[in-house]
């Protein structure tokens, strides 16, 4: 079946530290991959996406590269800010599933000043 | 453009009571989805509407859950009677196209607590 595994949190970092949140997937086909973010008190927001192998999604200083050979889509940011504190969800979508996204469990990130 | 709106934002009810969650999608989005996140677990797909029709409700956990989308606009998700394991955050999302390859716009969610 289709599934997403992401690293367990919570992750606590100091401001300006480097961030990596690991995400690996299993899919019967060629998925699109997403990172969603949920800031405190807000809804899920699409942070970035990649629709084919070797694509790099980027937004707000975050990046993730679609690695087919390692079935991974790790999220990275070179210098985190306090405002990046949120829960991050890795997800996949398959065109042959039409509509349903498969999510990971989410990784809580806390950035301290 | 207004986003996907959900209310209430929080609901606390007793076991056995009924709760109705509402979702207003982005105007013009024919596709509407419900997802649920139980504490510490993945966000799970519940069902999908295309306009007023249920395209797929395979993710609905049991017959205590009833979703409707009258007139193809807003949607409601009723839980009757609620059980403790129904506690979680219920998300609604909408999109123009059906393809999961593009991602959706989600609402802020309704946090349901059954005590």
PDB file of C-alpha atoms in Angstrom, chain B residues 34-36 38 44-47 57-66 77-79 85-86 90:
ATOM      1  CA  UNK B  34     -12.813  15.439   4.908  1.00  0.00           C
ATOM      2  CA  UNK B  35      -9.786  14.164   6.800  1.00  0.00           C
ATOM      3  CA  UNK B  36      -9.237  13.343  10.461  1.00  0.00           C
ATOM      4  CA  UNK B  38      -6.491  11.244  15.872  1.00  0.00           C
ATOM      5  CA  UNK B  44      -6.496   9.990   7.485  1.00  0.00           C
ATOM      6  CA  UNK B  45      -8.804  10.478   4.526  1.00  0.00           C
ATOM      7  CA  UNK B  46     -12.505  10.138   5.334  1.00  0.00           C
ATOM      8  CA  UNK B  47     -14.431  10.991   2.180  1.00  0.00           C
ATOM      9  CA  UNK B  57     -16.566   7.469   1.455  1.00  0.00           C
ATOM     10  CA  UNK B  58     -14.316   4.475   2.001  1.00  0.00           C
ATOM     11  CA  UNK B  59     -12.457   6.226   4.803  1.00  0.00           C
ATOM     12  CA  UNK B  60     -15.512   6.785   6.980  1.00  0.00           C
ATOM     13  CA  UNK B  61     -14.905   4.786  10.153  1.00  0.00           C
ATOM     14  CA  UNK B  62     -18.463   3.548  10.765  1.00  0.00           C
ATOM     15  CA  UNK B  63     -22.123   4.375  10.331  1.00  0.00           C
ATOM     16  CA  UNK B  64     -22.101   6.850  13.205  1.00  0.00           C
ATOM     17  CA  UNK B  65     -20.588   9.309  10.769  1.00  0.00           C
ATOM     18  CA  UNK B  66     -22.783  10.998   8.182  1.00  0.00           C
ATOM     19  CA  UNK B  77     -20.129  15.973   9.043  1.00  0.00           C
ATOM     20  CA  UNK B  78     -22.358  14.623  11.790  1.00  0.00           C
ATOM     21  CA  UNK B  79     -21.237  12.197  14.452  1.00  0.00           C
ATOM     22  CA  UNK B  85     -12.360   7.384  20.062  1.00  0.00           C
ATOM     23  CA  UNK B  86     -13.915  10.009  17.806  1.00  0.00           C
ATOM     24  CA  UNK B  90     -11.258  17.068  11.628  1.00  0.00           C
TER      25      UNK B  90
END
